[in-house]
Structures are given as structure tokens and as C-alpha cells.
Amino acid sequence: MHLENASVTQHRPVAGAYRELSFETTRIARETRPGQFVHIRVPNLGESVLRRPFSIYRADGAVISILYKEVGKGTRALARLARGDTLSALGPLGNGFPTPADGALPVLVAGGYGVAALYLLAERARSKGVLFVGGSGRQDLLCAGDFEKLGWQVVAATEDGSQGFKGRVTGALDEWVKSGLGNRTPEFFVCGPMGLLRAMADRAKALNVRAWLSMDRHMGCGVGACLACVQRIRLPSPPGAWKWARICRDGPVFEAGDILWDDREDG
Amino acid sequence: MTNPAAGSPDLSLAVAGIRLQNPVMVASGTFGYGPEFAELIDLNRLGAIVVKGISIEPEKGNPTPRMLEVPGGLLNAIGLQNPGFEKFVAEYMPFLRGLRIPLIVNIWGRTIEQYGNLAARFDAVPGVSALEINISCPNIKQGGLTFGSDPRLAAAVISAVRKSTRLPIIPKLPPNTSDMPALARAAEDAGANAISLVNSFPAMAIDIRTRRPILANITGGLSGPAIHTIAVKLVWEAAKAVRVPIIAMGGIAGPEEAIEFLIAGASAVAVGTANFTDPATALRVIEGIRGYLAENGIPSVRDLVGSLRLT
């Protein structure tokens, strides 16, 4: 975990409203593992007291990058950064994804820019697998080409049918499962909106396989001190027992079966 | 401060009988129990560490969402989640005892008896320099703010703690009182060795699309730069009313706000919300105070305390 002033090396449009922001953070880049995140102090956001967490999309040499689209004042300010600007980066944070189990077929499932949390996993996995990527239209299908270049199979789903399977990404996945897994046991790695995480938790339970879900939540400190971004996690006993886990420090990735879903939480 | 160079301002002072190498602490609830930030900053450079509130039994705290960023600050309703006395002592005291700076433990209870009982337990824990008594949390239904907003109840809690421990005690008072001098005097008369001012302000935010409160607890506490000038006024009022030292907090984002508090009459300050913005804020504040004293030819930070000019 490091606090570094990082210099923007590249800021480019990816697709639609999505951009990739790359910055040089030698120590953070060197230590980043798949599924970890970086907590960014967005420059020129004077009255703002909180950093903004982003999945680390790529980590290459001394440079890391994030994927984002403008959704609020933080990302709007981020969008104004240019090459050579500096930002304060705190990371790498969180535990990230476990290494895919030997013998299992890694199946990545991404909604929108959730794909950012999954790329390093594919890049560093020992065996190749399948990426399911979904969005409302083709403009939301980010980085699918990156995974194909790694030799991964990519299955796209769009709700408007503009590319790939017409419908939700879980629909595409259901078809794929129905078509026969053979003797392969899938292991799911998921990042996306809360609805997708819950839907994948249901599927993992039905299939009796593991699903690792990366949770995206508003965060305070990012290092486990403020206890704002907590999630109910089941305890082995007694039945119904639970504890709070800190998404920033104990997550952001949890095994689906451990999560106690809270109906108030809409992500 | 060890062996300051000749001519370098002296930042050291004593508060509630605790020797501080500098007057800059980190505020309870914003710094966990210390290890969370240990990889990022040298904790031994701080004036003191004030750890997150501890109760006798473990506390689960409030449902989520617990925090919301607002202009100039944030609203929180964590609800005093903590591991409880025994687990805190077993899990965190070994780490905290390894630090070379004073440790102030923030304690709270739901009844006056619980405050006294918990203070007595900490009396027997080596490595604790003082107890901060939280009688001002806006986020729990029983206790908390109800004690702090009534001078008689505040005095009752402080007296109970006073009788239960030899440690210096530092009540943390709420900002929402119509008579801060009276509340501060009540705290002093009940045996406080110093006073922490101020806790977060009771506040609320509504999602106008759903017409629901944004925090699961409905209301929360407002902290950050938005509350700073109100806190300065309250600290100034309290400092005039009591002889015990004031530890000031509320919207310190850099050295300037800390220096303002010292001029208003605070003997020490605590950085809170800004720890989230920049974990190195407290260290920056320390160096900024040192620079300010040097630039203005003030030999000791003690000369700055209460140096407000009104004429």
C-alpha cells in the first residue's frame, strides 16, 4: 500500500463515453494483483473530501490505468486531466481475486466497466477461459478485443441486440451452460452492477460452483479505518450469524456464498 | 521532538498531563486503531493517536449506507461499530504499545454505569495515556448525544468516569448546545482534565428521487471543512470559560485551520475527515505549524495558544 503522486501518461477514449486514464505510479504498479483497486484524489475537486476508488485495469511496468465514464462530479473532474497532470493515488488496495483454481475453467463475467477489474486476471491466469461481457448496447462492450488477444473466448451480450446475444449477460451465460459444460467445472469471477452480482451468486449456488464477486461501493478511507463500506458476511456458525466485512480492506472480492445480501443495498 | 535544532520552534507541550511532541492528533473514528494507516505514514511523528470508540461489548453499528459525501464535508452514521473492550485490548494494544506516542482511547456507553465500568477496565490496561469520553455521538439511539447535550447528564457521566480511573479524562462534547461555556464548565467541574471539541453536527440528507433518507440511520453527523468556522467559534467560547486545555477538531484540512484553533484557545488539535482525503494531512499540519511559528518568530507553540487579538 503506497501513497504516490502520479503523473498522467495517457488519457484516451475507449468506447462511447468510456475513457482509460493511465498514470505512472512505480510502487503501486509493481505490487498490483488482479482485482485490486486504487483510491484517487481527483485534482480540481476542491470541496470534495473523499477519494474515488477505481479498479486497476492494467498494470504494466511503472504505469497503471483505470477505466471510467463520467457519472458524477468526480469523474467529470477526472475527465479534464491531461498528460503530465498529477494526481494522488493510494494503492494497491483490497485483496483482489484469488488465482483461478487448477482444473477449473475460469469464467469471467463483466457488466459495463466492471470488465476493468477482470483484465489483469485474464492476463496473468495460467489457463485461458471465457469472458462474458454485457451492456445495454455495443458501446458498453469494452476491451473485448484485449481478452481475445490473450486467447480468451469472448461472449458478448447487449440488451438492445446491437452485438452478440440479445439480452442480459446472464442470459448469454445461461445458454452457454445449457449447451453443455461437459466435464468442465466453471469458476466465476464477476464484476459489475449489484444486480449482476446477485444474479451470478444465484447461478453459482444452483451450479454448486464458486463465484468470486467484486463489490463496487462508495468508500471513505479505503484502508479499513472508517467502516463506511461494510458488507454482511456469513459466519460458519451458529446459523444466521454474520459479521461486517470491510469491502475496501477485506474485499472488494468475496465468495458469493459468504455474502449475506441486504435488500436495502442497491449499490 | 528530539533535539530540535537551535532556533527551531518548540512544538512540544503538555495536555491533561500528557506530554506531546507536537499538538497534532488524529481524531477518533477517522483513523481506526492505527494499523490501518501504519503502512502509509510514520505514526510516531504524530502528537497522539485517538482510536475509534470502544464499548464494553462488541457493537455492530448501523446498517448501510453509512456515509455520504456532501459539499465541503461528509455525513456519517457508522453507529460506533467496534470490537468491544476485550478484543480491542487483545488485538490492538500490542501494536499500539509499540508506538512511541501517547495513546488516547475513546470510550462510550449506553448508561452512566457502562461508562464508569469501562473506564475502570482501561485503568488496568498498560499503555493507555488518557481516555476520551464520547458523550456526543449523534448516531446511536441511546446514550451518546443525549448525555452530552445536557450539562447535568454530561457531568454525571464525567463524574462516574472520574471515580473509576486515575487516567486523565477528556470528554468529547457535541457542537449543538445553546450554551457552550456552561457545558464546558460542567465538564471541568465534574473532573475533566481536558475537553475535546467538537464532535460532528447532527445532519440529514434526502434522495429527492426516492424521497428516502440517504443514510440508513436517517440522520448522521456532518464533519469536514463545512463545520470548521462553527467549531472555531465554539472552541473560542469554551476556552474562555474553562482552565483545562481544549483539544480542537472540526474541518482541519491543512495547517491554517489548526493554527486558527490554537489562536482561538485550543492547546492541541485533531485531524479527522481529512485523513480520508490525504492520510498524510496530520504530518503536513505539524510541518505547517512549525513553519508558521518560525516565520512569525514565535519560539513555542505554547505562545500561540489563545493568542487571539481582539483589539
XYZ file of C-alpha atoms in Angstrom, chain A residues 21-193:
173
model
C -6.637 7.046 -17.726
C -3.038 5.876 -17.343
C -0.582 7.225 -14.798
C 2.890 6.480 -13.576
C 2.962 5.090 -10.031
C 6.046 2.920 -9.792
C 5.426 1.336 -6.421
C 1.691 0.792 -6.859
C 2.131 -0.668 -10.345
C 4.785 -3.118 -9.181
C 2.619 -4.565 -6.409
C -0.778 -4.657 -8.115
C -2.563 -8.007 -8.188
C -5.715 -8.758 -10.229
C -8.900 -7.271 -8.758
C -7.225 -4.672 -6.564
C -8.162 -1.013 -6.704
C -6.643 2.414 -6.406
C -8.134 5.269 -4.369
C -7.690 8.519 -6.276
C -7.725 12.080 -5.034
C -9.224 13.777 -8.034
C -7.454 17.080 -8.690
C -9.551 20.229 -9.021
C -12.297 18.826 -6.855
C -11.649 21.337 -4.110
C -14.687 20.965 -1.897
C -14.611 17.191 -2.096
C -13.245 15.372 0.961
C -13.315 11.801 -0.293
C -11.127 9.959 -2.752
C -12.686 7.878 -5.506
C -11.997 4.136 -5.818
C -11.317 2.596 -9.240
C -10.451 -0.965 -10.230
C -6.949 -1.214 -11.588
C -7.453 -2.164 -15.221
C -3.871 -2.586 -16.351
C -0.553 -2.602 -14.532
C 2.427 -2.581 -16.784
C 5.910 -1.671 -15.623
C 5.560 1.600 -13.736
C 2.149 2.531 -15.153
C -1.359 1.598 -14.076
C -4.613 2.534 -15.727
C -8.279 2.769 -14.849
C -11.449 2.702 -16.967
C -14.237 5.117 -16.205
C -17.117 7.038 -17.619
C -18.488 10.378 -16.468
C -21.248 9.722 -13.991
C -20.787 12.444 -11.389
C -18.687 15.407 -10.352
C -15.659 13.253 -9.515
C -15.473 11.570 -12.892
C -16.279 14.865 -14.637
C -13.217 16.419 -12.979
C -11.193 13.336 -13.849
C -12.150 13.774 -17.480
C -10.342 17.128 -17.583
C -6.942 15.628 -16.751
C -4.292 15.771 -19.438
C -0.942 14.106 -19.968
C 1.551 15.461 -17.451
C -1.050 16.392 -14.807
C -0.560 14.846 -11.402
C -2.983 13.107 -9.104
C -2.621 11.469 -5.696
C -3.042 7.702 -5.824
C -3.414 5.377 -2.836
C -2.973 1.710 -3.573
C -2.946 -1.013 -4.447
C -5.869 -1.619 -2.088
C -8.000 -4.625 -1.252
C -7.332 -8.323 -1.651
C -8.325 -8.772 -5.269
C -9.269 -12.077 -6.889
C -7.760 -15.403 -5.912
C -5.779 -17.285 -8.542
C -8.192 -19.444 -10.573
C -8.306 -22.969 -9.172
C -6.335 -25.654 -11.017
C -8.602 -27.777 -13.157
C -11.468 -25.279 -13.155
C -12.452 -23.254 -16.190
C -12.128 -19.554 -15.371
C -15.298 -17.773 -16.464
C -15.206 -14.008 -16.206
C -18.493 -12.119 -16.170
C -18.488 -8.363 -16.598
C -21.121 -5.684 -16.774
C -20.094 -2.315 -18.226
C -16.767 -1.060 -16.900
C -16.684 -3.994 -14.481
C -14.514 -5.506 -17.161
C -11.692 -3.320 -15.852
C -11.369 -5.399 -12.688
C -11.039 -8.608 -14.706
C -8.406 -7.868 -17.331
C -5.333 -8.477 -15.158
C -6.837 -11.756 -14.003
C -7.063 -12.942 -17.614
C -3.609 -11.624 -18.423
C -1.991 -13.448 -15.515
C -4.102 -16.639 -15.386
C -2.247 -19.882 -16.103
C -5.064 -21.233 -18.284
C -7.340 -19.433 -20.684
C -11.070 -19.263 -20.191
C -14.170 -17.417 -21.272
C -15.224 -13.797 -20.815
C -18.907 -12.903 -20.787
C -19.285 -9.205 -21.240
C -22.577 -7.351 -21.308
C -24.039 -3.914 -21.566
C -27.053 -2.047 -22.814
C -25.553 -1.640 -26.283
C -22.378 -2.259 -28.217
C -20.887 0.987 -26.868
C -20.779 -0.683 -23.435
C -18.725 -3.651 -24.597
C -15.324 -2.537 -23.502
C -11.997 -4.110 -24.157
C -13.367 -7.383 -25.521
C -10.559 -7.284 -28.096
C -7.973 -7.220 -25.308
C -9.215 -10.537 -23.993
C -9.334 -12.051 -27.478
C -5.716 -11.040 -27.973
C -4.882 -13.032 -24.841
C -6.523 -16.043 -26.459
C -9.671 -15.963 -24.344
C -13.072 -16.796 -25.759
C -15.325 -13.728 -25.595
C -19.118 -13.900 -25.496
C -20.848 -10.542 -25.839
C -24.406 -9.694 -24.839
C -26.278 -6.455 -25.436
C -29.752 -5.626 -24.237
C -30.538 -3.823 -27.490
C -29.127 -6.658 -29.573
C -26.619 -4.405 -31.321
C -23.904 -7.005 -30.799
C -23.788 -10.659 -29.785
C -26.501 -12.233 -27.669
C -29.638 -10.082 -27.344
C -30.396 -9.738 -23.662
C -28.549 -9.679 -20.399
C -25.115 -11.140 -19.968
C -26.564 -13.709 -17.573
C -28.882 -14.830 -20.394
C -25.873 -15.492 -22.615
C -24.232 -17.359 -19.781
C -27.343 -19.496 -19.165
C -27.391 -20.533 -22.832
C -23.738 -21.443 -22.670
C -24.278 -23.533 -19.538
C -27.286 -25.268 -21.166
C -25.249 -26.082 -24.246
C -23.212 -28.344 -22.014
C -20.251 -27.747 -19.772
C -19.077 -31.311 -20.388
C -16.681 -32.345 -17.681
C -15.533 -28.783 -17.046
C -16.219 -27.046 -13.754
C -16.560 -23.309 -14.163
C -15.228 -20.884 -11.561
C -16.855 -17.467 -11.844
C -15.107 -14.119 -11.453
C -17.590 -11.280 -11.615
C -17.531 -7.504 -11.587
C -20.431 -5.235 -12.444
C -23.627 -3.736 -11.043
